[in-house]
Amino acid sequence: MRILIFSDIHANLAALEAVLSAAGDVDAAWCLGDLVGYGPNPNECIERVRALPNLLCVLGNHDAAALGYIELSAFNYEAQLSVLWTQNHLTRSSELFLRNLPDKLQNGDVTLAHGSPRNPVWEYLLDLQTADINFDYFETRLCFVGHTHLPIVFYRPSPMTNEVNWKTVYDGEVIRISGRAILNPGSVGQPRDHNPMAAYMIFHPEDSSCEFFRVSYNVTDVQERIYEAGLPLRHAVRLSEGW
Ligand code: ZN
């Protein structure tokens, strides 16, 4: 069984199309939130995602902001402009789709959340201490998160200890999880690990293995769309460098 795990599309349709095409046929698609924000094609990305087979999807902080659930002041100035632009461009159908998303989901052996299991919409898992605490906030063996836009695995090497380790992952790497772990596939539409290629993961539940991938797409085309849409230039510039 092949399950596509992807996150942080950020209205970048070209990156999303590249990921879907590279992933090929999948049995299910699990999206970890932030379908919108920063990029120029929020409605097209939502339409594409909602048509995927056996879709599970959780709400991200930019999705929540587009719905007015989060105060604008929680974002920096350019992100605020992006939230306002998205609010003005979302169709009624896109808005309804986002409104129906849960902030956390459990499916079999896996919990899905955008930020973290403790604070699904907002918390960033960027260090071992925060990850360690979060292992107490989900009951399944695995948890998939997004939000930091960094492909990474936090894991407990042995069930006998409370030790937590982490590992950044590279394109094509396969990780087989034997204990408990929190995994982040990276970002489709705005990678921040200094690699501009779109990131995604394929999960095989039979043996708990996760394959991490990167795929290139036409960044220049998306940058031009961002300029034309009148969105902040910073969100175009950063796509070339992956930050
Ligand atoms: Zn994001």
XYZ file of C-alpha atoms and ligand atoms in Angstrom:
244
model
C 0.000 0.000 0.000
C 1.324 3.452 -0.934
C 0.070 6.481 0.951
C 1.142 9.951 -0.137
C 2.055 12.134 2.839
C 2.382 15.818 1.986
C 2.151 19.194 3.659
C 2.452 22.961 3.315
C 1.411 23.359 -0.291
C 0.895 27.084 0.225
C -1.112 27.651 -2.949
C 1.823 26.590 -5.137
C 0.043 24.652 -7.889
C 3.145 23.879 -9.985
C 4.888 22.295 -6.989
C 1.751 20.314 -6.123
C 1.360 19.040 -9.702
C 5.027 17.979 -9.726
C 4.580 16.035 -6.475
C 1.373 14.320 -7.623
C 2.924 13.366 -10.918
C 6.133 12.029 -9.298
C 4.197 10.122 -6.622
C 2.137 8.326 -9.298
C -0.735 6.046 -8.302
C -1.373 6.034 -4.570
C -3.964 4.226 -2.457
C -4.566 7.226 -0.238
C -3.383 10.804 0.265
C -2.898 12.353 3.690
C -2.374 16.104 3.745
C -0.951 17.808 6.841
C -2.354 21.296 6.272
C -1.463 24.753 4.972
C -3.012 24.303 1.564
C -3.170 28.088 1.201
C -1.150 31.194 2.094
C 1.921 32.768 0.368
C 1.176 31.388 -3.114
C -1.039 32.512 -6.011
C -3.316 29.468 -6.604
C -5.242 28.598 -3.409
C -8.481 27.472 -5.078
C -6.780 25.344 -7.723
C -4.668 23.618 -5.049
C -7.742 22.868 -2.915
C -9.610 21.462 -5.937
C -6.653 19.240 -6.792
C -6.220 17.976 -3.217
C -9.899 17.302 -2.562
C -10.048 15.053 -5.652
C -7.288 12.729 -4.386
C -8.229 9.149 -3.418
C -9.083 8.373 0.231
C -8.069 11.847 1.321
C -7.398 12.710 4.952
C -6.538 16.337 5.616
C -5.988 18.505 8.692
C -6.144 22.264 9.159
C -2.950 24.355 9.081
C -2.328 27.752 10.639
C -2.504 29.539 7.276
C -5.771 27.744 6.473
C -7.092 28.829 9.883
C -5.955 32.419 9.275
C -7.677 32.493 5.876
C -10.898 31.516 7.672
C -10.416 34.282 10.244
C -9.753 31.848 13.129
C -6.372 33.440 13.925
C -5.678 37.127 14.598
C -3.669 38.775 11.832
C -1.297 40.175 14.439
C 0.009 36.649 15.041
C 1.771 36.879 11.653
C 4.616 39.072 10.398
C 3.724 41.943 8.054
C 4.274 40.121 4.763
C 2.431 37.030 5.980
C -0.462 39.316 6.994
C -0.639 40.688 3.433
C -0.690 37.128 2.161
C -3.517 36.155 4.566
C -5.601 39.163 3.442
C -4.978 38.370 -0.241
C -6.040 34.755 0.331
C -9.193 35.817 2.214
C -10.124 38.013 -0.765
C -9.551 35.276 -3.336
C -10.955 32.104 -1.743
C -14.092 30.807 -3.431
C -17.075 29.810 -1.304
C -16.399 26.171 -2.149
C -12.738 26.408 -1.053
C -13.752 28.139 2.152
C -16.267 25.399 2.952
C -13.658 22.719 2.348
C -11.231 24.394 4.767
C -13.968 24.972 7.361
C -14.661 21.251 7.517
C -11.061 20.253 8.237
C -10.283 18.890 11.723
C -7.152 20.101 13.489
C -6.041 16.551 14.373
C -6.885 13.084 13.062
C -6.153 9.526 14.080
C -6.112 6.695 11.547
C -4.937 3.230 12.561
C -1.391 3.494 13.847
C -0.959 7.140 12.857
C -1.935 10.568 14.196
C -2.000 13.520 11.789
C -1.517 17.139 12.861
C -0.177 20.262 11.177
C 2.136 21.645 13.887
C 2.339 19.142 16.722
C 0.057 16.683 18.526
C 0.011 18.956 21.601
C -0.902 22.151 19.752
C -1.980 20.981 16.301
C -2.336 24.284 14.516
C 0.467 26.389 15.887
C 3.389 24.635 17.654
C 6.678 24.141 15.748
C 8.634 20.925 16.331
C 12.171 22.193 15.890
C 14.092 20.769 18.831
C 14.473 17.556 20.812
C 12.979 18.942 24.017
C 9.718 20.016 22.368
C 9.544 16.742 20.437
C 10.116 14.758 23.643
C 7.154 16.440 25.383
C 4.957 15.866 22.347
C 5.394 12.076 22.461
C 2.991 12.197 25.434
C 0.280 13.895 23.353
C -0.564 11.129 20.878
C -1.590 7.547 21.494
C -0.626 5.973 18.184
C 2.841 4.694 17.358
C 3.460 7.257 14.628
C 2.587 10.905 14.197
C 2.936 12.881 10.938
C 3.317 16.662 11.122
C 4.213 19.567 8.830
C 4.476 23.308 9.634
C 8.286 23.701 9.913
C 8.741 22.927 6.182
C 11.746 20.742 7.125
C 11.881 16.989 6.318
C 12.851 15.425 9.621
C 12.244 12.419 11.873
C 12.105 12.482 15.688
C 12.212 8.974 17.124
C 12.571 6.956 20.286
C 15.305 4.397 19.501
C 14.148 2.018 22.205
C 10.828 1.511 23.981
C 12.853 0.895 27.146
C 14.071 4.497 27.400
C 12.612 7.960 27.028
C 15.508 9.077 24.866
C 14.608 11.023 21.716
C 16.818 11.352 18.649
C 16.332 13.184 15.396
C 17.471 12.794 11.850
C 17.206 15.000 8.794
C 16.423 13.030 5.662
C 17.634 13.199 2.073
C 15.988 12.620 -1.306
C 15.389 8.917 -1.880
C 16.039 7.902 1.734
C 13.909 5.092 3.139
C 13.334 4.968 6.874
C 11.757 1.989 8.582
C 10.258 2.838 11.937
C 10.323 0.134 14.591
C 9.441 2.212 17.676
C 7.544 5.464 18.029
C 8.279 8.449 15.808
C 7.128 11.870 14.682
C 7.816 12.396 10.977
C 7.676 15.510 8.825
C 7.654 15.074 5.024
C 8.824 18.672 4.402
C 6.940 21.223 2.325
C 5.475 20.922 -1.157
C 5.176 24.610 -1.961
C 7.757 26.452 0.144
C 10.697 24.274 1.285
C 12.897 25.868 3.966
C 15.899 23.544 4.101
C 17.837 25.421 1.392
C 16.703 22.928 -1.206
C 14.090 24.503 -3.518
C 12.707 21.154 -4.705
C 9.196 20.184 -3.563
C 9.171 17.570 -0.780
C 6.846 14.628 -0.063
C 6.835 11.199 1.519
C 5.373 7.791 0.636
C 4.230 5.747 3.632
C 3.914 1.946 3.502
C 1.798 0.882 6.520
C 2.590 -2.846 6.131
C 6.167 -2.423 7.338
C 6.017 1.187 8.638
C 8.516 2.353 6.066
C 8.659 5.913 4.815
C 10.322 7.003 1.585
C 11.315 10.675 1.363
C 11.474 12.400 -2.025
C 12.244 15.746 -3.653
C 11.048 16.852 -7.072
C 11.864 19.941 -9.126
C 9.221 22.174 -10.708
C 9.114 25.435 -12.642
C 9.917 27.911 -9.856
C 10.214 30.889 -12.246
C 6.658 30.393 -13.460
C 5.300 30.450 -9.896
C 7.393 33.527 -9.070
C 5.862 35.355 -12.049
C 2.373 34.421 -10.867
C 3.196 35.770 -7.404
C 4.364 39.099 -8.927
C 1.260 39.315 -11.119
C -1.051 38.560 -8.187
C 0.470 41.443 -6.209
C 1.559 39.154 -3.379
C 4.669 40.101 -1.325
C 7.859 39.655 -3.389
C 9.664 37.978 -0.507
C 7.434 34.943 -0.968
C 8.548 34.672 -4.578
C 12.267 35.273 -3.983
C 12.581 32.619 -1.280
C 11.311 29.841 -3.595
C 14.542 29.898 -5.667
C 16.726 29.217 -2.647
C 14.400 27.168 -0.461
C 14.263 29.284 2.700
Zn 3.310 26.242 6.288
